[in-house]
Coordinates of C-alpha atoms and ligand atoms in Angstrom, one line a residue:
X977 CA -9.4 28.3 -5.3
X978 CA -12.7 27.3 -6.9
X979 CA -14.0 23.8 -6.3
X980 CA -16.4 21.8 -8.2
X981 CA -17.3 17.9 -6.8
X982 CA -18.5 15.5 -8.7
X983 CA -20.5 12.5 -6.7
X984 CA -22.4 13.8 -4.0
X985 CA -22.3 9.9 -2.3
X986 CA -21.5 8.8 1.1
X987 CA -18.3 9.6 1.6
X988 CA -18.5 12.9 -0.4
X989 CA -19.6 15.0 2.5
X990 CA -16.5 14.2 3.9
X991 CA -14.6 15.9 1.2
X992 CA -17.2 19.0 1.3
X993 CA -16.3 19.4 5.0
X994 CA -13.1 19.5 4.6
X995 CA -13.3 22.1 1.6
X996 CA -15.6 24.3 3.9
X997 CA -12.4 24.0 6.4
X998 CA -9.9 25.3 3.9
X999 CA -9.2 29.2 4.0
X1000 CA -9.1 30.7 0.5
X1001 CA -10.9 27.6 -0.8
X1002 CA -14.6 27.8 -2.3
X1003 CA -17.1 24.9 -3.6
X1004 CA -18.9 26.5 -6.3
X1005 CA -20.4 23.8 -8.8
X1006 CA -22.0 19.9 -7.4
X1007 CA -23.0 17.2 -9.9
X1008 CA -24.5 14.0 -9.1
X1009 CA -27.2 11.9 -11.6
X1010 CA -29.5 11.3 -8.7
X1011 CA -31.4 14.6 -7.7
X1012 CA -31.5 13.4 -3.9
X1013 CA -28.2 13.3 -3.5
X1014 CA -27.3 16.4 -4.6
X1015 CA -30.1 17.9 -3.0
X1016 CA -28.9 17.3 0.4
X1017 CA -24.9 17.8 -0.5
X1018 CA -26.1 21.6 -1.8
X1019 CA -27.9 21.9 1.1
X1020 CA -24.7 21.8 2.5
X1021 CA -24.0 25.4 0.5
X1022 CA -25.5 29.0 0.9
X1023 CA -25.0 29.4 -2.8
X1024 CA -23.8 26.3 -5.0
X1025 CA -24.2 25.3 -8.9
X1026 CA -25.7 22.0 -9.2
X1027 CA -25.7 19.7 -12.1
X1028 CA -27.1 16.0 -13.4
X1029 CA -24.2 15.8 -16.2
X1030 CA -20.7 16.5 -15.5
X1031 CA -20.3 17.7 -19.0
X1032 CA -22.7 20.5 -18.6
X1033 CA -21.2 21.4 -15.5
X1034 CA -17.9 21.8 -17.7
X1035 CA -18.7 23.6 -20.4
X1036 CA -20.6 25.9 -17.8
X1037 CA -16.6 26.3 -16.0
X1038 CA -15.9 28.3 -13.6
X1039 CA -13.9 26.8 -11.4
X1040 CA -9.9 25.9 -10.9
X1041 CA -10.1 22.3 -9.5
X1042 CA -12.4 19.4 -9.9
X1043 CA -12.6 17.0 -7.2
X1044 CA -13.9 13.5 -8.6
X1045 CA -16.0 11.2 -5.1
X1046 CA -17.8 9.0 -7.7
X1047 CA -16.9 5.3 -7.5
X1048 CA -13.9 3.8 -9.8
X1049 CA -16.8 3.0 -13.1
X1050 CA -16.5 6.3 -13.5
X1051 CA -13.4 7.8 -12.4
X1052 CA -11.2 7.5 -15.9
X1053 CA -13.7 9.4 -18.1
X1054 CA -14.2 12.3 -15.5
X1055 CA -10.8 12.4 -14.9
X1056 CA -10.1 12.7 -19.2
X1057 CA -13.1 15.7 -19.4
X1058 CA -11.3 17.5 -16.5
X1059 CA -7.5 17.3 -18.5
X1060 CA -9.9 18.5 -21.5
X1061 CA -11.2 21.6 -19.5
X1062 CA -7.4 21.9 -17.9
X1063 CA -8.4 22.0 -14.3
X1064 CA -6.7 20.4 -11.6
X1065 CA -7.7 16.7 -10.7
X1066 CA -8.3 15.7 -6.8
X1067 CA -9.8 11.8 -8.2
X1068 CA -10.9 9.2 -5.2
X1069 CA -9.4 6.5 -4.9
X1070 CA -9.4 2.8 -6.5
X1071 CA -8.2 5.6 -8.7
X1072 CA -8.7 3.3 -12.2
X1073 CA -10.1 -0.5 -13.1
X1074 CA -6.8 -1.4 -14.3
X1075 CA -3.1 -0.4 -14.6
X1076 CA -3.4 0.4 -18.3
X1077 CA -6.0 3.3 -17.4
X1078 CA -4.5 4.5 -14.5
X1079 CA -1.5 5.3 -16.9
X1080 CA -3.6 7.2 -19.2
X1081 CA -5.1 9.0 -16.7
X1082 CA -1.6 10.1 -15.5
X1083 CA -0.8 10.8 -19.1
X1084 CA -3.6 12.8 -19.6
X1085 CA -3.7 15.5 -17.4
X1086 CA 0.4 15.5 -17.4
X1087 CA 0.4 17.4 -21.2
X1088 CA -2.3 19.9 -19.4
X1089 CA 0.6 20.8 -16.8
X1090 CA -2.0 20.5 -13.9
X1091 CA -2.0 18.6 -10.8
X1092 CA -3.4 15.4 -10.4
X1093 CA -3.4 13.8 -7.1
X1094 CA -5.2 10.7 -6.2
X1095 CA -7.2 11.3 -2.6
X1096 CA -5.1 8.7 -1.1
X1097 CA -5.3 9.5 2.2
X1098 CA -5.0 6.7 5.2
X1099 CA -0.9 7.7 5.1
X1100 CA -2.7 11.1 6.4
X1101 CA -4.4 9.9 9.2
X1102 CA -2.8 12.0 12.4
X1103 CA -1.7 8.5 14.3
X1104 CA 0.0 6.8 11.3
X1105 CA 1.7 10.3 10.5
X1106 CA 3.7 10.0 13.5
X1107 CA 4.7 6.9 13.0
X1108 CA 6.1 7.9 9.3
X1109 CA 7.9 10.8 11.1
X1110 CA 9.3 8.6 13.7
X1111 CA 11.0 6.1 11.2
X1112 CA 11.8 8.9 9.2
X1113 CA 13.2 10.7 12.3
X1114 CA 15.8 7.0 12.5
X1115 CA 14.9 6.8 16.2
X1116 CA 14.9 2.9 15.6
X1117 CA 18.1 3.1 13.2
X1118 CA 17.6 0.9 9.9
X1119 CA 13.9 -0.5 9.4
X1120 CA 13.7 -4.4 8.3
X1121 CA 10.4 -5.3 9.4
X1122 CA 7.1 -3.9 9.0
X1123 CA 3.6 -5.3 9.4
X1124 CA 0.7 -2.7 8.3
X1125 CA -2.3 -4.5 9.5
X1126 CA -6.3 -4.0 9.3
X1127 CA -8.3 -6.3 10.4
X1128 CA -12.2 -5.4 11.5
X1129 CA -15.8 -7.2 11.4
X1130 CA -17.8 -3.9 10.8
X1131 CA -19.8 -3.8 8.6
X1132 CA -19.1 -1.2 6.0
X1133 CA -21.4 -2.5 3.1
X1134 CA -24.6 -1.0 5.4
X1135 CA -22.9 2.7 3.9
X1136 CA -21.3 1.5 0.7
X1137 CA -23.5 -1.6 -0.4
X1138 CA -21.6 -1.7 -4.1
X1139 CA -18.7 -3.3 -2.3
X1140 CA -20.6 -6.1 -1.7
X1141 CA -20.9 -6.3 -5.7
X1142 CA -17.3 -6.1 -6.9
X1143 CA -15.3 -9.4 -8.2
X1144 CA -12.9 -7.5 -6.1
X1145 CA -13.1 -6.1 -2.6
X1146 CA -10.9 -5.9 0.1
X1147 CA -7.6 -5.6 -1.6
X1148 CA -9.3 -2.6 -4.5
X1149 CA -11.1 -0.9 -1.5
X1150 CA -9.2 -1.3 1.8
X1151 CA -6.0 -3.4 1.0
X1152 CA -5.4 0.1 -1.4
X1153 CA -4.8 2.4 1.8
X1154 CA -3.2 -0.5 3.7
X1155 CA -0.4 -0.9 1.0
X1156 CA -0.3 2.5 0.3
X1157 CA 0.8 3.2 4.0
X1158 CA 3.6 0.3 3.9
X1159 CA 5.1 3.0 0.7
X1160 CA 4.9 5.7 2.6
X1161 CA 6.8 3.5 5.7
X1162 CA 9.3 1.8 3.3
X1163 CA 9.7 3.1 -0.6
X1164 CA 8.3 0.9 -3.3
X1165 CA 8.5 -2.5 -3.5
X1166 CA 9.4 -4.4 -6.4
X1167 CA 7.8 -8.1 -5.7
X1168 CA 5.2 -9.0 -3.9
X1169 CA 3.3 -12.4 -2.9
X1170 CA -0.1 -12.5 -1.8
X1171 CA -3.0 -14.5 -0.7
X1172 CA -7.0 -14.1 -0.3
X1173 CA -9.7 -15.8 1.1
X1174 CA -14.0 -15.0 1.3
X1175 CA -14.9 -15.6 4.4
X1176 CA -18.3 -13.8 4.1
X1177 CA -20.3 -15.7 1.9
X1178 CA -23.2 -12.3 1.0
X1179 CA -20.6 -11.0 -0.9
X1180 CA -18.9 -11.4 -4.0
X1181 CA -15.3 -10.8 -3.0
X1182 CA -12.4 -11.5 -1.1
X1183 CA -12.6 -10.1 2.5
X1184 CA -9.5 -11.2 3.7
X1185 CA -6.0 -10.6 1.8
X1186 CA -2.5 -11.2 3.3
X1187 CA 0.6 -9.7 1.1
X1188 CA 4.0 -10.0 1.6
X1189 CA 5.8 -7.5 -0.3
X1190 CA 9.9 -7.0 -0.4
X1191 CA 10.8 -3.2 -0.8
X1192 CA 13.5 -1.5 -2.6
X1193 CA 15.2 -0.3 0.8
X1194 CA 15.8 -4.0 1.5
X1195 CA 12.9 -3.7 4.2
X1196 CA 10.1 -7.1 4.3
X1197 CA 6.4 -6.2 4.6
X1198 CA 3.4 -7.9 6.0
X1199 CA 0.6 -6.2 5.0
X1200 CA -2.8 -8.3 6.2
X1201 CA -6.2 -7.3 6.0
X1202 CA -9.7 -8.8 6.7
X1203 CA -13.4 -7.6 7.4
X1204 CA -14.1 -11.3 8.6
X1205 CA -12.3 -10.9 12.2
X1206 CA -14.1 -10.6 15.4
X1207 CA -12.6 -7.6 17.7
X1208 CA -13.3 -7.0 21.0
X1209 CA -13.4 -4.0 21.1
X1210 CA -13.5 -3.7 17.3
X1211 CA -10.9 -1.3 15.8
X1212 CA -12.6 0.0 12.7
X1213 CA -11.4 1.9 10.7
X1214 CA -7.9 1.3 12.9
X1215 CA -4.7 0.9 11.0
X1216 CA -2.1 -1.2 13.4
X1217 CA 1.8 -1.0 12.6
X1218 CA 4.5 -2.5 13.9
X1219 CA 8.4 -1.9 12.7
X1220 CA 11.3 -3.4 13.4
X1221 CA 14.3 -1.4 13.2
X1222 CA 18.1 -2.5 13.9
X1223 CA 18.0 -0.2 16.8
X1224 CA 14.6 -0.6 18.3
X1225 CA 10.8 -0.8 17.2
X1226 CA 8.0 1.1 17.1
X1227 CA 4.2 -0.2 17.3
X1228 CA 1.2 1.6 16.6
X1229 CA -1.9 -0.4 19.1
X1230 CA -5.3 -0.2 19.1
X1231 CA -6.5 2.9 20.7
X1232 CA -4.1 4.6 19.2
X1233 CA -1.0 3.8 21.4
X1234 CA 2.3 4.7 20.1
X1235 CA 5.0 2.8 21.5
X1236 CA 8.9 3.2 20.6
X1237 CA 11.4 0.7 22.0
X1238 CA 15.0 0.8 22.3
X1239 CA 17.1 -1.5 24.0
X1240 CA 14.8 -2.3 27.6
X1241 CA 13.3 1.4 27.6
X1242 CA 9.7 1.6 26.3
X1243 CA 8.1 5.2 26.1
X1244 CA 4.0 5.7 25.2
X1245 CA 2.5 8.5 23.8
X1246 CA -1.6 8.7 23.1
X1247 CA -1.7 9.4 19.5
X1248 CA -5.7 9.9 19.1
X1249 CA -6.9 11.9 16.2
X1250 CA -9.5 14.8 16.7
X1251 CA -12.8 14.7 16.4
X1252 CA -13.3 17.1 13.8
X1253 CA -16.9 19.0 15.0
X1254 CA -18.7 17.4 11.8
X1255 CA -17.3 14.4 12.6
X1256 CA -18.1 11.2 14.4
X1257 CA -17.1 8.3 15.7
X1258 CA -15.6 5.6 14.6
X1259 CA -14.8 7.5 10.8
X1260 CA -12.9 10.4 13.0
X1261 CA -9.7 9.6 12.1
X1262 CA -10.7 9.0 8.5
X1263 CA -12.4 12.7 8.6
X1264 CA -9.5 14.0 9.8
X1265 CA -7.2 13.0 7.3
X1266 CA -9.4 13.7 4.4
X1267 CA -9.3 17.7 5.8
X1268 CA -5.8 17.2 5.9
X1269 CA -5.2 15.4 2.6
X1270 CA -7.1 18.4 1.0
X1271 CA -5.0 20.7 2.3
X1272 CA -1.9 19.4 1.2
X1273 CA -3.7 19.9 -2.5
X1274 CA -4.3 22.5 -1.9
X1275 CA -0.6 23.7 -0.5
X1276 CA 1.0 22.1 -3.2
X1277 CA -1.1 24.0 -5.9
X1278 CA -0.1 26.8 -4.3
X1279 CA 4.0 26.0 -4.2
X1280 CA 3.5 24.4 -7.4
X1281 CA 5.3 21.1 -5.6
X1282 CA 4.3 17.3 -6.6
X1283 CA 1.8 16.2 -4.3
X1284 CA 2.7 13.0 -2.0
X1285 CA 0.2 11.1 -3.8
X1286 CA 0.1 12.3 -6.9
X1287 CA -1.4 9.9 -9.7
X1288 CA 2.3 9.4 -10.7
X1289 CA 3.3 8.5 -7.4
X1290 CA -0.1 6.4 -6.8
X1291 CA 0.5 4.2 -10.3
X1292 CA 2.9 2.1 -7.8
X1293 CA 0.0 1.6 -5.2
X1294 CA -2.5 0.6 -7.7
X1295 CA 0.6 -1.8 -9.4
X1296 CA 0.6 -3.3 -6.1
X1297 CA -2.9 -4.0 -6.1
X1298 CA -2.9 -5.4 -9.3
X1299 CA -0.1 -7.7 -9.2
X1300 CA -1.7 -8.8 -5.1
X1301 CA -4.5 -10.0 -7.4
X1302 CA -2.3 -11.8 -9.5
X1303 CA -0.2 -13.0 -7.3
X1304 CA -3.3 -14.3 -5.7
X1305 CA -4.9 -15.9 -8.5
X1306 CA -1.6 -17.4 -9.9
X1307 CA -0.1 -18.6 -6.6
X1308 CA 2.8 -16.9 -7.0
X1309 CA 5.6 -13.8 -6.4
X1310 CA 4.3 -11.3 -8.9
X1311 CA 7.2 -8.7 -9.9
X1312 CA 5.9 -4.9 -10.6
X1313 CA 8.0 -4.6 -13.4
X1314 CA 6.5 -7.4 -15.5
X1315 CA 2.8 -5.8 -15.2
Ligands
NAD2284 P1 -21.5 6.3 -3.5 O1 -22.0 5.3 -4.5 O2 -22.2 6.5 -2.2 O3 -21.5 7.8 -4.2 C1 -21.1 8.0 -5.6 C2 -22.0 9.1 -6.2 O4 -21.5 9.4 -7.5 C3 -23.5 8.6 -6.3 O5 -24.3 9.5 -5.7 C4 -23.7 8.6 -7.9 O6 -24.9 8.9 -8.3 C5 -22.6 9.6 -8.3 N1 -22.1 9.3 -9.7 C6 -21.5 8.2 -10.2 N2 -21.1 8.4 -11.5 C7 -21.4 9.7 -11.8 C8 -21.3 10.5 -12.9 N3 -20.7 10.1 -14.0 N4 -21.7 11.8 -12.9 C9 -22.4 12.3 -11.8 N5 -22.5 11.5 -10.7 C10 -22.1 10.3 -10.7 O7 -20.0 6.0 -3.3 P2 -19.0 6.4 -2.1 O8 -19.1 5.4 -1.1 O9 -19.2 7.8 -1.7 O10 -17.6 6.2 -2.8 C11 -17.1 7.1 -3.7 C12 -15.6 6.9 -3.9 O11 -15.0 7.2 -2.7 C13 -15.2 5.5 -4.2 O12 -14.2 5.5 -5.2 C14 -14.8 4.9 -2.9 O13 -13.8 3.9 -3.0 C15 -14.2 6.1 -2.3 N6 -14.1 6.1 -0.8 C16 -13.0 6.6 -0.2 C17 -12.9 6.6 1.1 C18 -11.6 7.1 1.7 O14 -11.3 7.0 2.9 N7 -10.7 7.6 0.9 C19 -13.9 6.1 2.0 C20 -15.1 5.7 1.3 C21 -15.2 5.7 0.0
89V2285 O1 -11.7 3.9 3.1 C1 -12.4 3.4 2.3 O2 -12.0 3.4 1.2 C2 -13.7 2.8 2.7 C3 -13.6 1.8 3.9 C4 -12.8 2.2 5.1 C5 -15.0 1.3 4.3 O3 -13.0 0.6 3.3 O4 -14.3 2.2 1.6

């Protein structure tokens, strides 16, 4: 499988990692407008195409999937060129500005017959994947209660200044992956109510959010996040779940502690991700699940299955972002269906 990235930024040499990690799969093309950039990603590469224009890079082909790590400005043009060359779509997430483009993205590569999958990939991480399969397993019986918390003072806009720019920023960048996990935990939910706060007064957006969101499978949702909380020791980039089952609960604590509980009997398992060797602390767990994310692309290419987060299936994370916002700004339950 041929690969060409487009965005050689700071989190795209995660993705090139994990496409050097992947048997069978090769990066063949990189485009980025600033020469630096994709002068150290190709760097990266024995032998690599490099391009300033995605277009040129295109109509040069050559490859079977295009992987789109540019931020969301971008993402719904790049995403229409690649239906228009009929290649496969791995797009970053925010995956659109808006709902209404989000659906045309969908739409457009859907008439190509390709796959489109929106590099969602927090629900990948190695310690919140055991907690899906352990719910999923019914080990705690019927789930009523979740809470899907992040809450951090690190400072990420040191890496990713631009998200100090954004009207919008913890619920479009962070709050994304956060909701996204409580659908992979729950289903979809159909209302939700939500509230936001800046706490940090350098930036332009909300860095606190808390959502309350009722799913389809009858289970409640508390899904809080916030880069304006002091940890000691901080957690970053730590996702911390707890769910409430009719038979028992299961909690997933900093450090990765699993815990399951049913009746009086608590067991503990260490549920630390690898450190991948191109890896580092405290993104690890972050690395690892974007090498594993690309592999269930790729898999599912291969079978010709629906990926978990395809940009169908992602159209109800981004929903719930949008109607957060709404919900937010309106003070008031926003229902999915009336977006
Ligand atoms: P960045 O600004 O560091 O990098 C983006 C790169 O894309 C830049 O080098 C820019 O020159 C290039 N670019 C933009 N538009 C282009 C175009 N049309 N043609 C060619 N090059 C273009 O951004 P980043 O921090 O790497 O983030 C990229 C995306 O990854 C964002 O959508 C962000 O939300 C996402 N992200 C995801 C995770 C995750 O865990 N899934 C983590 C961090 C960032
Ligand atoms: O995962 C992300 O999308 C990153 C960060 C963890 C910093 O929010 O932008």
């Amino acid at each position: 499988m041929r690969v060409a990235l487009i965005g050689c930024g700071f989190f795209a040499t995660n993705q090139l990692h994990g496409w050097k990690g992947i048997e069978g799969v090769e990066v063949v093309a990189l485009c980025d407008r600033d020469a630096d950039r994709l002068k150290v990603a190709s760097a990266m590469f024995d032998s690599v195409r490099t391009y300033a224009d995605a277009e040129e890079m295109f109509a040069d082909g050559g490859f079977d999937v295009v992987d789109i790590a540019t931020t969301v400005n971008s993402h719904r043009p790049l995403v229409e060129l690649a239906a228009a060359h009929n290649v496969h779509v791995i797009c970053q997430k925010p995956f659109a500005l808006n709902i209404q483009d989000a659906r045309a993205m969908v739409d457009a590569v859907s008439v190509t017959g390709k796959t489109l999958m929106v590099h969602e990939n927090f629900r990948w991480q190695s310690a919140v994947r055991a907690v899906i399969a352990a719910v999923r397993s019914g080990v705690i019986g019927e789930p009523f209660f979740g809470r899907v918390s992040f809450r951090s003072g690190y400072d990420v806009f040191s890496g990713q200044p631009y998200l100090a720019e954004g009207e919008r920023f913890i619920i479009e960048d962070l709050g994304i992956h956060i909701l996204d996990i409580a659908r992979a935990l729950f289903g979809d939910a159909s209302r939700i109510t939500a509230t936001t706060r800046r706490i940090n007064r350098d930036i332009n957006g909300e860095d606190v959010a808390t959502m309350m969101l009722e799913h389809d499978s009858g289970v409640t949702s508390v899904v809080d996040c916030s880069y304006a909380t002091k940890r000691s020791p901080e957690t970053f980039p730590e996702s911390l779940l707890e769910i409430d089952g009719d038979k028992g609960t299961i909690r997933l604590e900093a450090g990765y502690k699993l815990s399951i509980q049913i009746g009086d009997d608590v067991t503990y398992q260490d549920v630390s991700p690898p450190v991948l060797e191109w890896a580092s602390r405290p993104w690890h767990n972050i690395q690892e699940s974007v090498q594993i994310i690309q592999s269930h692309f790729v898999d599912c290419i291969k079978n010709g299955v629906e990926p978990e987060t395809s940009g169908k299936d992602n159209l109800q994370t981004f929903g719930l972002v949008e109607a957060a916002y709404l919900s937010a700004k309106e003070r008031r339950t926003v229902e999915l269906s009336g977006l």
